[in-house]
Coordinates of C-alpha atoms in Angstrom, one line a residue:
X1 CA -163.2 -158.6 110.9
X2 CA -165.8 -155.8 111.5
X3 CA -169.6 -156.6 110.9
X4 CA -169.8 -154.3 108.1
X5 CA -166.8 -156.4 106.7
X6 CA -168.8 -159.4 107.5
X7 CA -171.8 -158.6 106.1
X8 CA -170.8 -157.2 102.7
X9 CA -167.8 -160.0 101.9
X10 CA -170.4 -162.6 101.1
X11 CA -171.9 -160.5 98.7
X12 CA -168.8 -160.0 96.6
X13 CA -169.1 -163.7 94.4
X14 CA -172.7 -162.7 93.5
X15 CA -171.9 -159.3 92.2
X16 CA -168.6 -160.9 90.0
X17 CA -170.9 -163.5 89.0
X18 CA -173.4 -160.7 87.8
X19 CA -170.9 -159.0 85.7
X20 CA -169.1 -162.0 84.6
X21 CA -170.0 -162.4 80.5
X22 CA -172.7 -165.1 79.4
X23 CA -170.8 -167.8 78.1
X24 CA -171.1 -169.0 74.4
X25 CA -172.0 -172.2 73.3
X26 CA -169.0 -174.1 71.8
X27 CA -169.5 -174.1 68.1
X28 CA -168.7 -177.8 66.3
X29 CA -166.3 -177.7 63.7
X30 CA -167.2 -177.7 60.1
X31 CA -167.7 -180.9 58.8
X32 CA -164.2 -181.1 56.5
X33 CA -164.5 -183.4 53.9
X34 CA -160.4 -183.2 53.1
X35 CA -159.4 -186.4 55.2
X36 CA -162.4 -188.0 54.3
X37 CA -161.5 -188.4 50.8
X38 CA -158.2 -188.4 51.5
X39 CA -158.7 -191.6 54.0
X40 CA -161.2 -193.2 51.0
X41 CA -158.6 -192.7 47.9
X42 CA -155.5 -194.3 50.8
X43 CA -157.7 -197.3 50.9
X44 CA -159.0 -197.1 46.9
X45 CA -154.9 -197.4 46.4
X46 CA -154.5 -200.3 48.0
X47 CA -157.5 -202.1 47.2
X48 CA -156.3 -201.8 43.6
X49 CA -152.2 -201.7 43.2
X50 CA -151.8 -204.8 42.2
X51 CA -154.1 -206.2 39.9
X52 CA -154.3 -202.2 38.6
X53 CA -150.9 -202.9 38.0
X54 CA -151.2 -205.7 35.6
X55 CA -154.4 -204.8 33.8
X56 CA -152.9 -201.0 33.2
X57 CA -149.8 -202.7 31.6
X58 CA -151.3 -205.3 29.7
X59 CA -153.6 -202.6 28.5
X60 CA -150.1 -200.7 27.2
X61 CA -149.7 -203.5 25.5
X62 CA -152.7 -204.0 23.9
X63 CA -152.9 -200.3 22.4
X64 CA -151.0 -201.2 19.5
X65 CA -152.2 -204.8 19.2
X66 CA -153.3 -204.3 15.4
X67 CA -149.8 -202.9 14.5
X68 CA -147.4 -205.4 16.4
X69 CA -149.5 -208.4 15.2
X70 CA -148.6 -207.1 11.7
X71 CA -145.3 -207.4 12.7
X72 CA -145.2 -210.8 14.6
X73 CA -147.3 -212.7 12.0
X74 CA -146.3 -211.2 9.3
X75 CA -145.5 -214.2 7.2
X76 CA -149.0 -215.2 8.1
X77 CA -150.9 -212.1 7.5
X78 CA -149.6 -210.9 4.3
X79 CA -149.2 -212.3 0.8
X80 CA -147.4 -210.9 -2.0
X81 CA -150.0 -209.4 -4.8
X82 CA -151.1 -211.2 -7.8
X83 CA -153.6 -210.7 -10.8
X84 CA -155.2 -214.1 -10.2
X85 CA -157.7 -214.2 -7.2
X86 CA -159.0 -217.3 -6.5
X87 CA -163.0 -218.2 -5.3
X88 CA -163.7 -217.9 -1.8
X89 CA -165.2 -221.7 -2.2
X90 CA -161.8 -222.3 -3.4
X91 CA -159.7 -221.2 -0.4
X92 CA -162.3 -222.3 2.2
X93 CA -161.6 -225.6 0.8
X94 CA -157.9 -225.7 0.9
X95 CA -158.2 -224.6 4.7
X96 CA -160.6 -227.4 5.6
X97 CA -158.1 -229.9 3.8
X98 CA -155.2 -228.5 5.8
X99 CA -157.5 -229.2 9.0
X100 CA -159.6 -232.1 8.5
X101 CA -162.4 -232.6 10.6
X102 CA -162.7 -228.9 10.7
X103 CA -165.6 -226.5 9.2
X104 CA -165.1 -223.2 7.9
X105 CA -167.1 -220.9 10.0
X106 CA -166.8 -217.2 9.4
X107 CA -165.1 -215.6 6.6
X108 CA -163.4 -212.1 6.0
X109 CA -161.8 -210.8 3.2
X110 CA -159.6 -207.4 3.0
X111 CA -159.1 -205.0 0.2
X112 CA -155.9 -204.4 0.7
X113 CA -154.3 -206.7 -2.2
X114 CA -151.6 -207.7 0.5
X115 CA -153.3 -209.5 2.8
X116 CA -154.4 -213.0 2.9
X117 CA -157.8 -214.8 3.8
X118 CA -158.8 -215.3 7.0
X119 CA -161.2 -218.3 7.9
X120 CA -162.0 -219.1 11.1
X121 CA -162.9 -222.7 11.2
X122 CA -164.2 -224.7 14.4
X123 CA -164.0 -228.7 14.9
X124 CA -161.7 -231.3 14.5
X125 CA -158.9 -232.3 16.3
X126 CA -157.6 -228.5 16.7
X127 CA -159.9 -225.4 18.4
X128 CA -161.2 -222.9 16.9
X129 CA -158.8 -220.8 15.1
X130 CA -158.1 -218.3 12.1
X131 CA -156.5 -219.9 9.2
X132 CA -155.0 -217.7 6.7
X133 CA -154.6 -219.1 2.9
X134 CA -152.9 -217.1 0.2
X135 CA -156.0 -215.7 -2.2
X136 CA -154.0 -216.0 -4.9
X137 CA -152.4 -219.5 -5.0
X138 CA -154.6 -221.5 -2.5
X139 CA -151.2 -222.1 0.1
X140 CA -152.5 -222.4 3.8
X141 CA -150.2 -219.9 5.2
X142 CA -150.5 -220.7 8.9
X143 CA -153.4 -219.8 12.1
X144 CA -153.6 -217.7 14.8
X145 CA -155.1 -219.3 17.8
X146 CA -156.5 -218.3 21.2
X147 CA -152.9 -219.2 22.7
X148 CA -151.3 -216.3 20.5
X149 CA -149.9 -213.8 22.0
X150 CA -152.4 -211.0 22.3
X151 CA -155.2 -213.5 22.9
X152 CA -153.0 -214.4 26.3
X153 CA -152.7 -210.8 27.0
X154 CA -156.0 -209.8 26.4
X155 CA -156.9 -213.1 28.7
X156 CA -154.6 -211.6 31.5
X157 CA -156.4 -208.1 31.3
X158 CA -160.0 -208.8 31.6
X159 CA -159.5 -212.0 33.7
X160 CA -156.4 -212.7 35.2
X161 CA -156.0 -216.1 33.7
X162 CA -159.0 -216.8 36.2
X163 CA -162.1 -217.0 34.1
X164 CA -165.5 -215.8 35.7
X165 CA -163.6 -214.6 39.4
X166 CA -160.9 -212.6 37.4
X167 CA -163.6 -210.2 35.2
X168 CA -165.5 -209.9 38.9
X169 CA -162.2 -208.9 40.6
X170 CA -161.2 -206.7 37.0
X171 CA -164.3 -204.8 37.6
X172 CA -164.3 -204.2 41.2
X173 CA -161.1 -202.6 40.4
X174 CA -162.0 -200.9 37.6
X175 CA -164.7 -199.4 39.6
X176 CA -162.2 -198.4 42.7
X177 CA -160.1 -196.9 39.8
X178 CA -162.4 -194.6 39.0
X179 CA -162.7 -193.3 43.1
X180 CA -159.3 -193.1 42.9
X181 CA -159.0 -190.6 40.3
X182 CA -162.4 -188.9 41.4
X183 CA -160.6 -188.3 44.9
X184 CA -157.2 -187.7 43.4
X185 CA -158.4 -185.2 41.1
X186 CA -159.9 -183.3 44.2
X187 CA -157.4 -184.0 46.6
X188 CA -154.9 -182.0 43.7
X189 CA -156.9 -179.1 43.3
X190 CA -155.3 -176.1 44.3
X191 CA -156.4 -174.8 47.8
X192 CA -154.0 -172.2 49.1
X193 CA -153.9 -170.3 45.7
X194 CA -150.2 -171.5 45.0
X195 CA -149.2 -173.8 41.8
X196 CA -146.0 -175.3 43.7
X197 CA -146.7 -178.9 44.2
X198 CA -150.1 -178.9 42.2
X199 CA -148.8 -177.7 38.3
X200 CA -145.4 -177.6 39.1
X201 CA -143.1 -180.2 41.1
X202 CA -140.7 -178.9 43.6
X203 CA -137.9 -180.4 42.5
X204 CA -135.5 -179.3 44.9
X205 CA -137.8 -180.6 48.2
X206 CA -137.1 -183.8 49.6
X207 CA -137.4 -187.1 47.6
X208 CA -140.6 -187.6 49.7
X209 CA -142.1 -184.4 48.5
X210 CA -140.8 -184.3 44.6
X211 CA -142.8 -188.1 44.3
X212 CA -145.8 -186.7 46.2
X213 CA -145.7 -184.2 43.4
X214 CA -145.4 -186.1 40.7
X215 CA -147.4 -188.6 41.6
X216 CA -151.0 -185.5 42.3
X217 CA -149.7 -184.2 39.0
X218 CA -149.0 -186.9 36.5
X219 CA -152.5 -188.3 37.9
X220 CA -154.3 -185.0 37.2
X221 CA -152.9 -184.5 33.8
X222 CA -153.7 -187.9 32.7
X223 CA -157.3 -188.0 34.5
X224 CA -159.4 -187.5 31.5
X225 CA -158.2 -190.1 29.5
X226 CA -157.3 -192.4 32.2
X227 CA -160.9 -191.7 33.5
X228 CA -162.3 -192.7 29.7
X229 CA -160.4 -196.0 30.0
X230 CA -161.8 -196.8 33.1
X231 CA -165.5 -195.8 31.9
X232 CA -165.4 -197.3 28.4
X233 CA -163.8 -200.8 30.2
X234 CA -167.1 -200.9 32.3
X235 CA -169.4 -202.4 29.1
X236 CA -166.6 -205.2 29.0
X237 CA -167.1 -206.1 32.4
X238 CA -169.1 -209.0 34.1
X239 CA -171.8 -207.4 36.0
X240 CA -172.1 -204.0 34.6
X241 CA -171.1 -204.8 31.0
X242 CA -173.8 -207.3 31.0
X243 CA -176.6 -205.3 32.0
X244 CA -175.4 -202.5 29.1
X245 CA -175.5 -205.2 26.6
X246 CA -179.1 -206.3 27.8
X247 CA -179.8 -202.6 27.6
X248 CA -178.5 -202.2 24.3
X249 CA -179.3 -205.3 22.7
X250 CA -182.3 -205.9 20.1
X251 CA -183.4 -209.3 19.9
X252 CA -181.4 -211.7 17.5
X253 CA -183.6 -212.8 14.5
X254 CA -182.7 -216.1 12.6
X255 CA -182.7 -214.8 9.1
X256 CA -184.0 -218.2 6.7
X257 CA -183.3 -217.5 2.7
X258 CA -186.3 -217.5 0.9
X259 CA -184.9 -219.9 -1.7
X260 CA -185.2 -223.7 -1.4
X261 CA -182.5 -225.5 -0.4
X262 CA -181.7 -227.3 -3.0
X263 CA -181.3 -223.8 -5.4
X264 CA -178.0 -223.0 -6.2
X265 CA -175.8 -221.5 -3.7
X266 CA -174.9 -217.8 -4.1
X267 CA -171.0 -217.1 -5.0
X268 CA -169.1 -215.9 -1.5
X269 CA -167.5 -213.0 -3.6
X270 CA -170.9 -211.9 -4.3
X271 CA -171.8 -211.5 -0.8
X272 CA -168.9 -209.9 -0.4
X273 CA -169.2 -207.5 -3.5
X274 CA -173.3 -206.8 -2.0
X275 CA -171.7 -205.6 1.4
X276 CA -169.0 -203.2 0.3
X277 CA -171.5 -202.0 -2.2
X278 CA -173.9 -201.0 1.1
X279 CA -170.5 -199.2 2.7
X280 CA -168.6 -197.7 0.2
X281 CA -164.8 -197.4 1.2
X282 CA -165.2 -200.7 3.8
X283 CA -161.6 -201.9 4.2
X284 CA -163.1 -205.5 4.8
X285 CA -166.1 -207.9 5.3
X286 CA -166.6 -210.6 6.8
X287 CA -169.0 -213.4 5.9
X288 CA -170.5 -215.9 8.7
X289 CA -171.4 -219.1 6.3
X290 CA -175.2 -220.5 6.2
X291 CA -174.5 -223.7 8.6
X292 CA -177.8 -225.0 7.6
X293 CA -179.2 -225.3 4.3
X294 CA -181.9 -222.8 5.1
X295 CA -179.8 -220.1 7.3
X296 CA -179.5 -216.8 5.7
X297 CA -175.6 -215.4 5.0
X298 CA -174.9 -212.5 7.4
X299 CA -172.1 -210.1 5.7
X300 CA -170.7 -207.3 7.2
X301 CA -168.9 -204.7 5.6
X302 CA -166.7 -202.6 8.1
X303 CA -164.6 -199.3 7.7
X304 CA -161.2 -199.2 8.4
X305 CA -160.7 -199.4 12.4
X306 CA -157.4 -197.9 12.5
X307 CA -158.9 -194.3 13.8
X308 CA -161.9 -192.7 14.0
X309 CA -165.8 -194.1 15.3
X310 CA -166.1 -197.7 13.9
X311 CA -168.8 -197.8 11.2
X312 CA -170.7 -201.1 10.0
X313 CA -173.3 -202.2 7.6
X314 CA -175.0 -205.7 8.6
X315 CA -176.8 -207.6 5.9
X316 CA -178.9 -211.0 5.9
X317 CA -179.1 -212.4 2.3
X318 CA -180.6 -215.2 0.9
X319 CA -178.1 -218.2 0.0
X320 CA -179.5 -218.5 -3.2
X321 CA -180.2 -214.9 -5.1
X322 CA -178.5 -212.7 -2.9
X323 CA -181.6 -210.8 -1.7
X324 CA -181.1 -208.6 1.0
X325 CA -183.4 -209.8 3.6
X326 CA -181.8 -207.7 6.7
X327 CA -180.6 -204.5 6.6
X328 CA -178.6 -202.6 9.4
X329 CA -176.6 -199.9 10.1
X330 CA -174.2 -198.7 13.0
X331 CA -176.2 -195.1 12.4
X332 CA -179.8 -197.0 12.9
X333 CA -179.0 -198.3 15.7
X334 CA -180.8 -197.4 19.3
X335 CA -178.4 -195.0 21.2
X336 CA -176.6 -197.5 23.8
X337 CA -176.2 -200.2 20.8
X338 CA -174.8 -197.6 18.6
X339 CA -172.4 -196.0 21.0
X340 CA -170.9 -199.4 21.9
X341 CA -170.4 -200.7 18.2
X342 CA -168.7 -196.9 17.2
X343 CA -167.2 -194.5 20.0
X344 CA -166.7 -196.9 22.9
X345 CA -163.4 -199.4 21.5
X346 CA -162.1 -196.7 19.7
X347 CA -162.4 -194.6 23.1
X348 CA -161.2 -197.3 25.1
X349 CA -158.0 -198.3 23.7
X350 CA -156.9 -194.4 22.3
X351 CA -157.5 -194.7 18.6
X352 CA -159.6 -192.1 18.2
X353 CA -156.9 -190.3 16.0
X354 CA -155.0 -193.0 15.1
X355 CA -151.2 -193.3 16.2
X356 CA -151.0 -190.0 18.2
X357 CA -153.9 -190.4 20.7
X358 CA -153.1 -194.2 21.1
X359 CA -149.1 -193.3 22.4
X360 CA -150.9 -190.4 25.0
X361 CA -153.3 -193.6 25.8
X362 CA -150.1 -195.9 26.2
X363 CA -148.9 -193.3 28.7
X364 CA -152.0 -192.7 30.6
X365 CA -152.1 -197.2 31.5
X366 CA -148.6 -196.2 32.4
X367 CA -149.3 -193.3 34.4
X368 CA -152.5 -195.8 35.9
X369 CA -149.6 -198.5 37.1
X370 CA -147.5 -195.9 38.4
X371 CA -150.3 -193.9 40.9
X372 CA -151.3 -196.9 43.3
X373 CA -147.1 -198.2 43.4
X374 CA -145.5 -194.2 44.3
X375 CA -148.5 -194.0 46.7
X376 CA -147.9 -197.3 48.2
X377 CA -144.4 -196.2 48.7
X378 CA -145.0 -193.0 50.0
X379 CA -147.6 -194.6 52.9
X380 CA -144.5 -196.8 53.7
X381 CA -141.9 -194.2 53.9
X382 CA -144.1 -192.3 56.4
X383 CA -145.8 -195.1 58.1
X384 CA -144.8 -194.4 61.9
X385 CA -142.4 -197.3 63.2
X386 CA -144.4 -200.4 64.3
X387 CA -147.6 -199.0 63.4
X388 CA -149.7 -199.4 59.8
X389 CA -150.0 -195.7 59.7
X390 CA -153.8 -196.1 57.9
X391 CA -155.7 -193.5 58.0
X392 CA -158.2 -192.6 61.6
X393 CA -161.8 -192.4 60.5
X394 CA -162.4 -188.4 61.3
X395 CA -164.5 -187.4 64.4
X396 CA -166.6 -184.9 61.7
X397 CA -169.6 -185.8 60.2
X398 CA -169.6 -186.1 56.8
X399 CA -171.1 -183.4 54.7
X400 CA -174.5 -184.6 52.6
X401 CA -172.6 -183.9 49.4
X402 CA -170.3 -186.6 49.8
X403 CA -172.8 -188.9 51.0
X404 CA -174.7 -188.4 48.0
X405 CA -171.8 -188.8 45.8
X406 CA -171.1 -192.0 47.8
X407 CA -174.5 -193.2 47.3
X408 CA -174.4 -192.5 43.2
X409 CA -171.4 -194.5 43.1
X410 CA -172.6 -197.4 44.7
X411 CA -175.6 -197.5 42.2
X412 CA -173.7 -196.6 39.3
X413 CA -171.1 -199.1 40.1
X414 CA -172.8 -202.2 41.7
X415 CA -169.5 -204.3 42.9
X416 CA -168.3 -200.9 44.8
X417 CA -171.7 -200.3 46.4
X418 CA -171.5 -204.1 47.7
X419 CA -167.7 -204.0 48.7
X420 CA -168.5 -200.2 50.3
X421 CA -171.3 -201.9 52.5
X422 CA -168.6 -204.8 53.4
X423 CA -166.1 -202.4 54.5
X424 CA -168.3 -200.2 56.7
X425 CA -169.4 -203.6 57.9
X426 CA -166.3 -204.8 58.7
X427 CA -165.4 -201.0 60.2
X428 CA -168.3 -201.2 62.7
X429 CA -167.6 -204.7 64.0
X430 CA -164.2 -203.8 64.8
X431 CA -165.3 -200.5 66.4
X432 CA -167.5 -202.7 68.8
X433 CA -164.3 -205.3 69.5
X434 CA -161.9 -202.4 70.3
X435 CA -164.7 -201.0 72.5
X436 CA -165.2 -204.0 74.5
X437 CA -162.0 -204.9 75.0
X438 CA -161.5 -201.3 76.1
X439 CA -164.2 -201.7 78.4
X440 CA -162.8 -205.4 79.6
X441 CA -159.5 -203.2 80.7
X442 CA -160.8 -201.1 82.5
X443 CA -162.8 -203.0 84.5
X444 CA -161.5 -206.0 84.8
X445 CA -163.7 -208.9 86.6
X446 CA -162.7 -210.2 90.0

């Protein structure tokens, strides 16, 4: 090598290294918030599946409660028409001599001409129960207890034959159902500008991929009235029904009649001609009887329940004279009050409309028991052999969006706050065991 050679060759990595281009910083991925619903409405699914299961279908069921129980207790329920109506003090009087022991407690009579008397009595050596007695002729026609057959299914669906624990573990789920359909409904939406798979089902895929289609699409077409369910069951629930009826709720007053005691007592189908008089139309009042000498009677006249916004008129009136000393409306009630005594039942079991919206309510519970089994089949058909196949928690940070929407959850929904919190508990304390134990391995102690 010549010294010219020698003197320049160390200068050759300097000049490449002067020409070479400034590298870029590496830029971090987007935060994707895709798999992190995606991973949150996995876990939502089976948190709920089964006891989603059985509230969704006992909620099928109970849709058309008012019609079937037409049917079932039909020779209880209905009477055949006659001139002659006897006093209310008459009938009340042949139920409590069919139950002795037993005092009638609350009253309610129907204007259809085909219905009997229903009087709900309390004591003696039965519980309580309504007793229905033929208006016309006085014959106790037979009761309807808390063992009948919707009272067992309406048992089932807000508490799992469990009592207290079943309307907690109802409305945890309840809650988890609605962040399942909140993350259904935006894992479905549409992303690559093609309707295959989101509107309509490839039906010539694989099996896999015609029930993955379904499954997004039945859910999306069925969100908003599966989502109104959902809502509307919240002010039946333990925790958050509770605080909405303390919301709503205006102080009970203990109406006293005016009259003495020892005046007269007013007729019962007086009462019940001064409430329909206050609701024109009312298809039936009920009557909850004085159970002191000096309580007031509280009438109410309702509107017929069988569609629309339920409508009421509340009256206290004195025993004696039949002065109104109380009256109340549905429309003077404060907002929350009034929504739950109109739009929220009505909303809640689909009749709204009457027959029509309750058979697309029927389908939506059915549609509700269907998501959480197809998508706990569809995590077992491509579950990876041996392993649970559950979803990795993503490396990304999660956008502030989502952590807001997160965040109004949990306060809107108390028991999913608390049972988020346990879960990212639990998450972190196995985080720290599988890092340990990693650590452990690879250096082991001699």
């Amino acid at each position: 090598m010549s010294v010219h050679e020698s003197a320049v060759a160390p200068l050759a990595p300097a000049a490449a290294l002067a020409t070479a281009p400034t590298p870029q910083p590496v830029a971090r991925p987007r935060p994707s918030p895709y798999r992190i619903v995606w991973r949150w409405h996995f876990y939502a699914g089976v948190l709920v599946a089964p006891v989603l299961l059985v509230v969704a279908l006992t909620g099928a069921v109970y849709v058309f409660k008012d019609e079937l129980d037409r049917v079932l207790y039909a020779d209880v329920m209905f009477v055949t028409p006659r001139a002659e109506v006897l006093p209310l003090e008459r009938q009340i009087a042949a139920v409590e001599a069919a139950y002795p022991g037993s005092r009638a407690d609350t009253i309610e009579v129907e204007t259809d001409p085909t219905r009997a008397t229903s009087v709900r009595i309390r004591g003696g050596a039965v519980p309580p129960q309504r007793v229905y007695v033929n208006p016309h002729t006085g014959a106790v026609q037979g009761a309807i207890g808390d063992d009948s057959f919707f009272r067992v299914v309406l048992d089932v669906h807000r508490r799992l034959f469990i009592g207290t624990t079943g309307r907690a573990v109802v409305e945890l789920v309840t809650g988890w159902t609605i962040v399942l359909l909140l993350t259904g409904l935006y894992l479905w939406v549409p992303r690559n500008g093609s309707l295959r798979g989101v509107v309509v089902p490839r039906v010539r895929a694989k099996p896999y991929t015609v029930l993955r289609d379904l499954h997004a699409i039945a859910g999306a077409v069925m969100f908003p009235v599966a989502i109104t369910i959902a809502l509307t069951g919240l002010v039946y629930s333990l925790v958050w029904g509770s605080g909405y009826s303390l919301a709503s709720s205006a102080p009970a007053a203990a109406h006293k009649s005016v009259s003495k005691s020892t005046a007269p007592a007013l007729p019962l189908d007086e009462a019940v001609a001064i409430a329909r008089a206050h609701l024109p139309g009312s298809s039936f009042v009920d009557v909850k009887l004085a159970a002191k000498p000096d309580d007031a009677i509280v009438a109410r006249a309702k509107l017929s329940e069988s569609s629309g916004p339920r409508s009421q008129v509340v009256l206290a009136l004195d025993r004696s004279t039949g002065a109104v000393l109380d009256h109340q409306t549905s429309e003077n009630y404060a907002a929350l009050r009034w929504w739950r005594t109109t739009w929220n039942y009505p909303l809640h079991v689909g009749s709204v409309l009457g027959t029509p919206t309750k058979v697309i309510w029927v389908g939506a519970c059915l549609v509700l028991a269907a998501l959480p089994v197809t998508g706990l089949w569809m995590w077992w058909k491509r579950r990876p052999d041996g392993r649970t196949g559950f979803p990795r928690r993503p490396d990304r940070s999660v956008p502030l969006w989502l952590l807001g929407g997160v965040a109004f959850l949990g306060a809107f929904l108390p028991l999913v706050g608390a049972s988020v919190l346990v879960i990212l508990l639990g998450e972190w304390v196995a985080t720290r065991l599988r890092d340990r134990r990693a650590r452990a391995t690879e250096h082991p102690t001699r």
